[in-house]
Short mmCIF file of C-alpha atoms and ligand atoms in Angstrom, two decimals:
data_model
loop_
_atom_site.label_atom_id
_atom_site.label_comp_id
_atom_site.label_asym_id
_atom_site.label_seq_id
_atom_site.Cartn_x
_atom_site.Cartn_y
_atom_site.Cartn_z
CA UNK A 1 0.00 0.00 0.00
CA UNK A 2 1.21 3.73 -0.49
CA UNK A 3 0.11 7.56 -0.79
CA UNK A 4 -3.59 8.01 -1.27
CA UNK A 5 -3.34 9.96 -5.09
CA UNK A 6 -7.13 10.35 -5.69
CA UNK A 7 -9.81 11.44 -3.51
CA UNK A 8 -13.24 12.53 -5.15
CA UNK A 9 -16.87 12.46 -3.79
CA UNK A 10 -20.07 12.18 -4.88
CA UNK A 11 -23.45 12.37 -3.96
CA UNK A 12 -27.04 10.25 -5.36
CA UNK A 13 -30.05 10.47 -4.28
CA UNK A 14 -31.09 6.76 -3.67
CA UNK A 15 -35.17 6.37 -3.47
CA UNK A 16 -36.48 4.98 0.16
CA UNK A 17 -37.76 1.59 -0.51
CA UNK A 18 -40.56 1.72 1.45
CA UNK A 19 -42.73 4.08 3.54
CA UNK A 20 -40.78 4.87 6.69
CA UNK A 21 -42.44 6.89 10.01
CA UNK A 22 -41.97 7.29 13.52
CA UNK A 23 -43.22 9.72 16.16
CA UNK A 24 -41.49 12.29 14.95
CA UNK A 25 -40.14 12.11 11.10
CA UNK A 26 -40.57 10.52 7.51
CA UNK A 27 -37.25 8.63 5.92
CA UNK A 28 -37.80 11.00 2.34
CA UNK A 29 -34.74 9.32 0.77
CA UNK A 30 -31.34 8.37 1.19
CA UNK A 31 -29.00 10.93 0.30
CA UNK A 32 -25.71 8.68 -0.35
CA UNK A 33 -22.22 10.45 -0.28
CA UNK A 34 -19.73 8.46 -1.69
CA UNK A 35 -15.88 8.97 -1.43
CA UNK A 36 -13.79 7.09 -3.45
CA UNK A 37 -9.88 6.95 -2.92
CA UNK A 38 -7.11 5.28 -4.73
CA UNK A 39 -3.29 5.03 -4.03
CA UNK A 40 -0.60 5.91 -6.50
CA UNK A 41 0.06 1.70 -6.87
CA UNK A 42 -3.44 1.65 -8.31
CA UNK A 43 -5.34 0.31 -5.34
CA UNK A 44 -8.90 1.73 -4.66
CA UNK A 45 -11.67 2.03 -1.99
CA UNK A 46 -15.44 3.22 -2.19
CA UNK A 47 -16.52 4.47 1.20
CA UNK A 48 -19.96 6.12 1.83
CA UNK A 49 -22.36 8.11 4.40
CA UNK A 50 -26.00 9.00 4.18
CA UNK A 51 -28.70 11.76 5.49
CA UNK A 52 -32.10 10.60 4.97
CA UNK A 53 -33.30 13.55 3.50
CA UNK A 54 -31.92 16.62 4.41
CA UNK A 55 -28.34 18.03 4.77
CA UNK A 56 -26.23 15.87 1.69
CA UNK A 57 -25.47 18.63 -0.36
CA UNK A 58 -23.69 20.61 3.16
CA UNK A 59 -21.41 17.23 3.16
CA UNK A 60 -20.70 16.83 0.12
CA UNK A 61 -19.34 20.37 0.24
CA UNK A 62 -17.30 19.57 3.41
CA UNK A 63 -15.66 16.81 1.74
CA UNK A 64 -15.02 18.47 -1.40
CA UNK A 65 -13.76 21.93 -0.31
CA UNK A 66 -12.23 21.12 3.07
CA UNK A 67 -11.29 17.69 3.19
CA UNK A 68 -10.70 15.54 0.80
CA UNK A 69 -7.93 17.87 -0.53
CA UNK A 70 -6.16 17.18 2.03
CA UNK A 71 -6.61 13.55 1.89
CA UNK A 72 -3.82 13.09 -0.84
CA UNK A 73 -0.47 12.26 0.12
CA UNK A 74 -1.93 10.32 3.18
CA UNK A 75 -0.55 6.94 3.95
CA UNK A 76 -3.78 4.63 2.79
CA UNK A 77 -2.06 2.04 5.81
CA UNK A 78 -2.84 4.26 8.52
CA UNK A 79 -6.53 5.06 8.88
CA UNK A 80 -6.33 5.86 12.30
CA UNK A 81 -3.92 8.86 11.25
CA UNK A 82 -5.72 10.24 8.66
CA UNK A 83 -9.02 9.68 11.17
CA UNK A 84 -6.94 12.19 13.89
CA UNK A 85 -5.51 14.48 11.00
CA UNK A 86 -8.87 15.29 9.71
CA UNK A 87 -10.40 15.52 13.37
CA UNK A 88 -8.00 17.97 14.53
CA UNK A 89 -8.77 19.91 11.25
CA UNK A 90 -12.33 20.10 12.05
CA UNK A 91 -12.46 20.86 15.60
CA UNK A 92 -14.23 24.47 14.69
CA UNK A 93 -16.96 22.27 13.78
CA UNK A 94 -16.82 19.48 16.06
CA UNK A 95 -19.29 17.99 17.37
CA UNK A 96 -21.37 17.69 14.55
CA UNK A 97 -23.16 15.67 11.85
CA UNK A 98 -22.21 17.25 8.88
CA UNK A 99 -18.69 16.91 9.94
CA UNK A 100 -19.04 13.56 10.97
CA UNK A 101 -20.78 12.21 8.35
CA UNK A 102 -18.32 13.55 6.17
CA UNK A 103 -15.64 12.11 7.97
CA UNK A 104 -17.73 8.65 8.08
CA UNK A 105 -17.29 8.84 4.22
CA UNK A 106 -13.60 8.72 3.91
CA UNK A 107 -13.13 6.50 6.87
CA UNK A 108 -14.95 3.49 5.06
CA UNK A 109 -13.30 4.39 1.64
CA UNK A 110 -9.98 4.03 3.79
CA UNK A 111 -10.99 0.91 5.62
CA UNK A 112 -12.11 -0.70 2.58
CA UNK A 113 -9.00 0.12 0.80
CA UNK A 114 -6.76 -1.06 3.40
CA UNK A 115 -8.90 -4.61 3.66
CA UNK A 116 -8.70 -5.09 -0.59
CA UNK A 117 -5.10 -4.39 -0.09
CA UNK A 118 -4.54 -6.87 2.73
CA UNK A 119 -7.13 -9.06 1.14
CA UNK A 120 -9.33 -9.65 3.73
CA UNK A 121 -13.46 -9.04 4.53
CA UNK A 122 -14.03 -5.91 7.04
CA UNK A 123 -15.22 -8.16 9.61
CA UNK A 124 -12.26 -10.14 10.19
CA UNK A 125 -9.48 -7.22 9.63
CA UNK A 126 -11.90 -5.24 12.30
CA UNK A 127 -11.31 -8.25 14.85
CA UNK A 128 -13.64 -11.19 13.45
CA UNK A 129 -15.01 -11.98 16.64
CA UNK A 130 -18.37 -13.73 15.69
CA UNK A 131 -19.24 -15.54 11.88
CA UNK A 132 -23.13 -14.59 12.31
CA UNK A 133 -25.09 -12.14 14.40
CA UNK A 134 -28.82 -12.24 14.82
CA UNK A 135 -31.13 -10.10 13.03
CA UNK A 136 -34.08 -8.43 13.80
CA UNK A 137 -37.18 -6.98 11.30
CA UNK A 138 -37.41 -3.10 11.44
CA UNK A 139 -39.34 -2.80 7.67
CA UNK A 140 -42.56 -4.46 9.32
CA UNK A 141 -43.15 -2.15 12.65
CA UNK A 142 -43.32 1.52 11.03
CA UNK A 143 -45.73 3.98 12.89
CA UNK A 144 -48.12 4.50 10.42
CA UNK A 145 -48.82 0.55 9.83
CA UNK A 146 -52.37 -0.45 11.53
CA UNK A 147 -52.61 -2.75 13.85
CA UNK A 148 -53.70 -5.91 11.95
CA UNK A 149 -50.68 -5.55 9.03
CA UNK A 150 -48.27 -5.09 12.10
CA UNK A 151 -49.49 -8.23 13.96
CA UNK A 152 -49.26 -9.79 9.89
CA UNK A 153 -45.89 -8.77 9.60
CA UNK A 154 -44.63 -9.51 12.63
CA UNK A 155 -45.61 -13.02 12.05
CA UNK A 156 -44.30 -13.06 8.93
CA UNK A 157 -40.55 -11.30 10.17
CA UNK A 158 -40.39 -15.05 12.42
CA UNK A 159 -41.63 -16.97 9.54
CA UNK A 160 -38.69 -15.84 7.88
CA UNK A 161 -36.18 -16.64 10.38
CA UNK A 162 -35.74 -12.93 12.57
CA UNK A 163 -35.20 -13.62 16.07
CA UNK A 164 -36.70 -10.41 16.85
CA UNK A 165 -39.26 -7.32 15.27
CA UNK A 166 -38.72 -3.57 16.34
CA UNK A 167 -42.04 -1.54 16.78
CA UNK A 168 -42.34 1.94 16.31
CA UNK A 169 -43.94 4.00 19.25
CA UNK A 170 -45.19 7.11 19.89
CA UNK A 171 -49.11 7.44 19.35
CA UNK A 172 -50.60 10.68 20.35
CA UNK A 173 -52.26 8.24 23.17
CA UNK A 174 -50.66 5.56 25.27
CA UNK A 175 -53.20 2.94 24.83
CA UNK A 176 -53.16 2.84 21.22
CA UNK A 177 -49.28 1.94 21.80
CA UNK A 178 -50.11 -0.89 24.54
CA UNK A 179 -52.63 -2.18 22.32
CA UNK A 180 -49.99 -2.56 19.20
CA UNK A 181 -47.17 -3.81 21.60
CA UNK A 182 -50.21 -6.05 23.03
CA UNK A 183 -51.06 -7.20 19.57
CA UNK A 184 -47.56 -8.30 18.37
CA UNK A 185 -45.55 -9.98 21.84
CA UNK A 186 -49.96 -11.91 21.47
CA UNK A 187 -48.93 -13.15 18.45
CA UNK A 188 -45.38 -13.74 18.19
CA UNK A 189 -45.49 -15.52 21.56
CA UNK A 190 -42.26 -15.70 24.63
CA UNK A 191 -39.78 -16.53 22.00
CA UNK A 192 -39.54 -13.54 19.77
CA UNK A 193 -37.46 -10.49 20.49
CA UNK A 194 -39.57 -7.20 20.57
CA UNK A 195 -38.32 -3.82 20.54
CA UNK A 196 -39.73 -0.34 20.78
CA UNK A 197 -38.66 2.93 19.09
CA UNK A 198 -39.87 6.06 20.22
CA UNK A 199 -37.55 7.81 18.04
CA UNK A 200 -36.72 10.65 20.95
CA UNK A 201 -40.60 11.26 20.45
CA UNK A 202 -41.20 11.40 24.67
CA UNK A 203 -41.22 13.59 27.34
CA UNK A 204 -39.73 12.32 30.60
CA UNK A 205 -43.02 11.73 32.10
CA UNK A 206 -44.36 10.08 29.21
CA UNK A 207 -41.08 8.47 28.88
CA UNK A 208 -42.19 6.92 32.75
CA UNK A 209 -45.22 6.38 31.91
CA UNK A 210 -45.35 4.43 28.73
CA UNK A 211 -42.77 2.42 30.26
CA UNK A 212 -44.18 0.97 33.13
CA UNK A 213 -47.38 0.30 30.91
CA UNK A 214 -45.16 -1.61 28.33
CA UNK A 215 -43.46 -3.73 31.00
CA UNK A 216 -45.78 -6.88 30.62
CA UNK A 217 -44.72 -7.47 27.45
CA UNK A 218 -41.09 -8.57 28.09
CA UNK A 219 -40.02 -5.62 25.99
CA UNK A 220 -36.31 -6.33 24.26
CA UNK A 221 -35.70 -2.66 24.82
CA UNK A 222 -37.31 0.86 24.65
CA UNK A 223 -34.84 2.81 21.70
CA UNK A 224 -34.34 6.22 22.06
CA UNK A 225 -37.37 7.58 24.73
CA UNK A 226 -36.01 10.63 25.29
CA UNK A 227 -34.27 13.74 22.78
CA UNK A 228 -30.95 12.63 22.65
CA UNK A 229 -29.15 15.32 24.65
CA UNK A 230 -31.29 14.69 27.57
CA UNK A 231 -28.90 12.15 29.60
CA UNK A 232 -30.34 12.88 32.69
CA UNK A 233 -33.71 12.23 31.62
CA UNK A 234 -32.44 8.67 30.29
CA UNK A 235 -30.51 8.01 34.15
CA UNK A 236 -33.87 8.33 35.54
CA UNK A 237 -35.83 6.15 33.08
CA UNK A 238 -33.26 3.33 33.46
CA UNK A 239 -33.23 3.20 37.13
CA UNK A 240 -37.28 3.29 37.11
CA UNK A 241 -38.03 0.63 34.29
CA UNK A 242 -37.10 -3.32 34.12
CA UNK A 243 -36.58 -2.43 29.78
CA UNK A 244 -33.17 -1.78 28.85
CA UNK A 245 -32.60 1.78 27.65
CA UNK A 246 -31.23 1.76 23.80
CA UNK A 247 -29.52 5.19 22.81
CA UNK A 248 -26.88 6.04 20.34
CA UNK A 249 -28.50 6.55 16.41
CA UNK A 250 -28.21 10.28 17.35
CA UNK A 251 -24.90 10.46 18.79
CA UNK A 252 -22.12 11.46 17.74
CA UNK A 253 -18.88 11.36 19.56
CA UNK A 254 -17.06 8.71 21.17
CA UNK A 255 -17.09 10.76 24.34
CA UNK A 256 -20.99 11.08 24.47
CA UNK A 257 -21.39 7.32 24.38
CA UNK A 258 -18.61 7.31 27.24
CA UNK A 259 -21.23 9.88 29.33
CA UNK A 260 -24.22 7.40 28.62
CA UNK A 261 -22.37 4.69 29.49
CA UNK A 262 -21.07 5.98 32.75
CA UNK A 263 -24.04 7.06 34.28
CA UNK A 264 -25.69 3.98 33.59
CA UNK A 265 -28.23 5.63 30.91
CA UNK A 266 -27.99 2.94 28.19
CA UNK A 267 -28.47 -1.17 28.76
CA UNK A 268 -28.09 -1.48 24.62
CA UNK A 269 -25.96 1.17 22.38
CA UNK A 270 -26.44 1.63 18.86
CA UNK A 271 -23.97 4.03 17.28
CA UNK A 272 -24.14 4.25 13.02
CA UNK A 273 -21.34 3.75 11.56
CA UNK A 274 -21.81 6.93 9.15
CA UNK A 275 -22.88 9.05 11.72
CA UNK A 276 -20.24 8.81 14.48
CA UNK A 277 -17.97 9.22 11.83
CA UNK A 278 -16.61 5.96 10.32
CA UNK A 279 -15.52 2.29 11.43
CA UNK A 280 -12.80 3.73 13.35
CA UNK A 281 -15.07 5.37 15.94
CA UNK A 282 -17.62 3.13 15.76
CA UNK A 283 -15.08 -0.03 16.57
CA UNK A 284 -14.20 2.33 19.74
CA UNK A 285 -17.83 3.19 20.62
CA UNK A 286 -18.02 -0.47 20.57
CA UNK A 287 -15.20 -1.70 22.98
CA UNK A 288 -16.01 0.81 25.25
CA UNK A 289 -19.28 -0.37 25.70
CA UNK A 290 -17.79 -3.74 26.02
CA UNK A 291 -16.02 -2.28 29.12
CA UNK A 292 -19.02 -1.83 30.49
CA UNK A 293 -20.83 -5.40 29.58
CA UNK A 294 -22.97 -3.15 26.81
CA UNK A 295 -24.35 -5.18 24.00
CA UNK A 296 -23.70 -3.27 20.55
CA UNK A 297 -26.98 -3.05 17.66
CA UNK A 298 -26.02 -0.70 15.73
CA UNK A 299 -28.79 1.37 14.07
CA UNK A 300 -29.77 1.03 9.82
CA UNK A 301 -27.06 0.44 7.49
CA UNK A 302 -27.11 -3.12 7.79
CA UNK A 303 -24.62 -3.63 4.84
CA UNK A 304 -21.58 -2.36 6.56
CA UNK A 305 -23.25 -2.92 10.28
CA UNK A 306 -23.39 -6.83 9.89
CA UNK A 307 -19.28 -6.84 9.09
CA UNK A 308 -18.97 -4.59 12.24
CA UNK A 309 -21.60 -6.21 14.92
CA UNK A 310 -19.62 -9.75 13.73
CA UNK A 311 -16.49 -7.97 14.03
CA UNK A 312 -16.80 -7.34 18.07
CA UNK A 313 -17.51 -9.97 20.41
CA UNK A 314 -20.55 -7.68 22.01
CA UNK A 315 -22.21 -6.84 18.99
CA UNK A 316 -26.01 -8.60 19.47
CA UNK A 317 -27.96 -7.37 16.96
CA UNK A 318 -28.66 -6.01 13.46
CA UNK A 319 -31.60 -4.61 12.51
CA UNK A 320 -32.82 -5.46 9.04
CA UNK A 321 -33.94 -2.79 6.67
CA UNK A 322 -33.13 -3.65 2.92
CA UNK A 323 -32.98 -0.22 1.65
CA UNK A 324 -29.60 -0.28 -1.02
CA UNK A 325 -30.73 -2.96 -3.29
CA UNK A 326 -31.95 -1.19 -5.92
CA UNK A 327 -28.28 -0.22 -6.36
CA UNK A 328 -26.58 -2.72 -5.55
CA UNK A 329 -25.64 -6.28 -6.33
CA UNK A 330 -24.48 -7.87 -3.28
CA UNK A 331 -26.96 -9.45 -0.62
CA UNK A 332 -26.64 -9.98 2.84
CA UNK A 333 -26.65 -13.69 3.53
CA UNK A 334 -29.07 -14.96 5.87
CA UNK A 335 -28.88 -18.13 7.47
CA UNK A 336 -31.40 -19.15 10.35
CA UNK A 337 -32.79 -15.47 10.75
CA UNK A 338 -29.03 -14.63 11.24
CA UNK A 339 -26.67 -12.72 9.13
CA UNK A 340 -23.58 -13.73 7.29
CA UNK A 341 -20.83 -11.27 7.13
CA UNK A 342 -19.50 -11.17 3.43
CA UNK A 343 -16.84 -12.87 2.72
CA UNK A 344 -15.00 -11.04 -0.01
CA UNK A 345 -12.35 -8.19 0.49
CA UNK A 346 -13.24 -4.81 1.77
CA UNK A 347 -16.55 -3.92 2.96
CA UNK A 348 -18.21 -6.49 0.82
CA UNK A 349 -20.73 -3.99 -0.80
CA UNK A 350 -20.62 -4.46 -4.68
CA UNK A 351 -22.49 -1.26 -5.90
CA UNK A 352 -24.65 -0.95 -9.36
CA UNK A 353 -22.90 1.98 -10.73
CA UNK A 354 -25.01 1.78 -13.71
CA UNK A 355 -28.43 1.77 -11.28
CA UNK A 356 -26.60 4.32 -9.61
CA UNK A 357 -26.27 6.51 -12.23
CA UNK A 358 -30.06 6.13 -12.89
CA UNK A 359 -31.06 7.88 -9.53
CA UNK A 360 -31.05 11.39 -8.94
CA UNK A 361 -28.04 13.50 -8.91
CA UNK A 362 -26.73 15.53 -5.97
CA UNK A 363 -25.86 18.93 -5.97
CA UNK A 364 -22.61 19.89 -8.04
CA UNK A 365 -22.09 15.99 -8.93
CA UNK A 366 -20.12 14.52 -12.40
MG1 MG B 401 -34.27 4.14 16.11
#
C-alpha cells in the first residue's frame, strides 16, 4: 500500500424503498455520499455516508472543499492517522453531523482500501469476533402501519427466520401503543425479540409512563425515549423501568457514548457507523461499551453494520432494513434469521454503478 493519489466524492439520491415513520419524522430518501480513494500503486476504496433527507449537499461540500484535498499524500495504511488528521482539522466544527458524516465517508473508503489491499473481509481485519449475528425486522413495525398488518408482519418477520421485530412508538395516546405492543408480543409468543422505538418522540413523564405500561410485554428494549441530549432524563428512566434503555443513532462522539455509558443511561448502544464518523469510531464506541458489559446493535445500514456487529464480540444485533438494493448487487446472507458477514475483500458492498447513475443527482455531482 502507499500515498492516497485520488480522492473525489459524490453524492445520489437513492429512493427509500418503502414508507418509513416514527413519532417524529418521515425517511424522504437516502441521500448517499460516496468517497472514493485510490493510491498511486493503483489500489482503490469506495466508502460512503448518508442523510435521509436533508443536509447531503452541506457534506458533500465539506468533503469536497475542506477535506478531501487534504486527503492526498496520506498513507492509505494508517486510517487511524488520517481519522486524527482530519479531526484535529475540524475541531471548529466538532461535534457535529455534517462533519461527521463527512468524515464517516472517507473512513470506510480508507478501511475498505486497506482490507482489498490486505485481502481480507471488514469483519475479520476489524477483529472477526463472531461468523453470524442475529437479526431483527425493522421494515414491518413503522408507525403508520395499523394494527392488523403489524401483527401480519410480525408473524411473517419469524416466519422468515428474525429472532426479533422492532415496533415503532409514539401514538398521540398511550393505549393505542399498549394495544400494538399487546397485539404483536400476542402473536409472536415468549420466544420472539420485541423492541420499541420512540424515536426521541417522549417527554420524561411520558417516557415513565409508557414504560411501566409496556413492562408486561417482556419488551427487548425501549430505543431512544427521550431527545438525545437529555442524559439525565435517560438516568432516571433506566433506574425506574425493568426495559433496557437503547440510545446512540443520534450520537455522535465517542465521548458522548462514554457519558451514557457511565451514568448507567444505556443497557443497549447503537452508534451508526456513518454518523459517528466511520468504522474507526464506531469499533471504539463499541469496545467501550464492552467495558461496560454493553451489548452493541447498531442502528440502519445493515450492509456495513453486519461486518462490524460480527467484528466485536458484544455486537447482538442487526436490525434489518433492505434499503440499497436497488443499487446494488451484493446481498446480505441470511442463514437461520441470522446474518452472514461477506466474505470477499473490503466492505463487501458491490455497488450498481449503472443503477446508480439512474437515480437522482446531488448537488454539483459529475
Ligand atoms: Mg431508532
Amino acid at each position: 500500500m502507499s500515498k492516497i493519489r485520488l480522492a473525489e466524492a459524490w453524492l445520489r439520491d437513492i429512493p427509500v424503498a418503502a414508507v418509513r415513520t416514527d413519532a417524529v419524522q418521515s425517511f424522504l430518501g437516502q441521500e448517499t455520499i460516496f468517497v472514493r480513494l485510490g493510491t498511486e500503486d493503483g489500489l482503490e476504496g469506495r466508502g460512503y455516508s448518508y442523510t435521509i433527507g436533508t443536509g447531503g449537499t452541506a457534506v458533500l461540500e465539506m468533503l469536497q472543499d475542506y477535506l478531501l484535498p487534504t486527503v492526498v499524500g496520506a498513507d492509505a495504511a494508517r486510517p487511524e492517522a488520517l481519522w486524527d488528521q482530519l479531526r484535529t482539522s475540524t475541531l471548529a466544527t466538532m461535534i457535529g453531523p455534517i462533519t461527521t458524516l463527512a468524515l464517516a465517508a472517507i473512513d470506510t473508503a480508507a478501511w475498505d482500501l486497506r482490507a482489498r489491499a490486505l485481502g481480507l473481509p471488514l469483519w475479520q481485519l476489524a477483529g472477526g469476533a463472531q461468523d453470524c449475528v442475529p437479526l431483527y425486522d425493522t421494515e414491518g413495525g413503522w408507525l403508520h402501519i395499523e394494527v392488523d398488518e403489524l401483527v401480519a408482519n410480525a408473524v411473517a418477520a419469524v416466519g422468515r427466520g428474525f429472532e426479533g421485530v422492532k415496533v415503532k412508538i409514539g401514538k398521540p395516546r398511550a393505549a393505542d401503543d399498549v394495544a400494538r405492543i399487546a397485539a404483536v408480543r400476542d402473536a409472536v409468543g415468549p420466544g420472539t425479540a420485541v423492541m420499541v422505538d420512540a424515536n426521541q418522540g417522549l417527554t420524561r413523564d411520558e417516557a415513565l409512563r409508557r414504560a411501566h405500561l409496556l413492562e408486561p410485554f417482556d419488551l427487548t428494549w425501549i430505543e431512544e425515549p427521550l431527545p438525545a441530549d437529555d442524559v439525565e432524563g435517560h438516568v432516571l428512566l433506566a433506574r425506574s423501568t425493568s426495559i433496557p434503555v437503547a440510545v446512540g443513532e443520534t450520537l455522535y462522539s465517542l465521548g458522548q457514548f462514554r457519558e451514557y455509558l457511565a451514568r448507567g443511561a444505556a443497557s443497549v448502544v447503537q452508534p451508526d457507523v456513518a454518523r459517528i464518523g466511520g468504522i474507526t469510531p464506531w469499533l471504539k464506541v463499541a469496545h467501550l461499551a464492552e467495558a461496560f458489559d454493553v451489548p452493541v446493535a447498531p442502528h440502519f445500514l445493515m450492509e456495513v453494520h453486519v461486518s462490524l456487529a460480527a467484528a466485536v464480540p458484544n455486537g447482538r444485533w442487526v436490525e434489518w432494513i433492505p434499503q440499497l438494493e436497488s443499487v446494488t448487487t451484493s446481498r446480505i446472507v441470511r442463514t437461520d434469521g441470522r446474518a452472514v458477514p461477506p466474505g470477499s475483500p473490503g466492505l463487501g458492498i458491490d455497488w450498481d454503478d449503472a443503477a446508480l447513475e439512474r437515480t437522482v443527482k446531488g448537488k454539483g455531482r459529475a
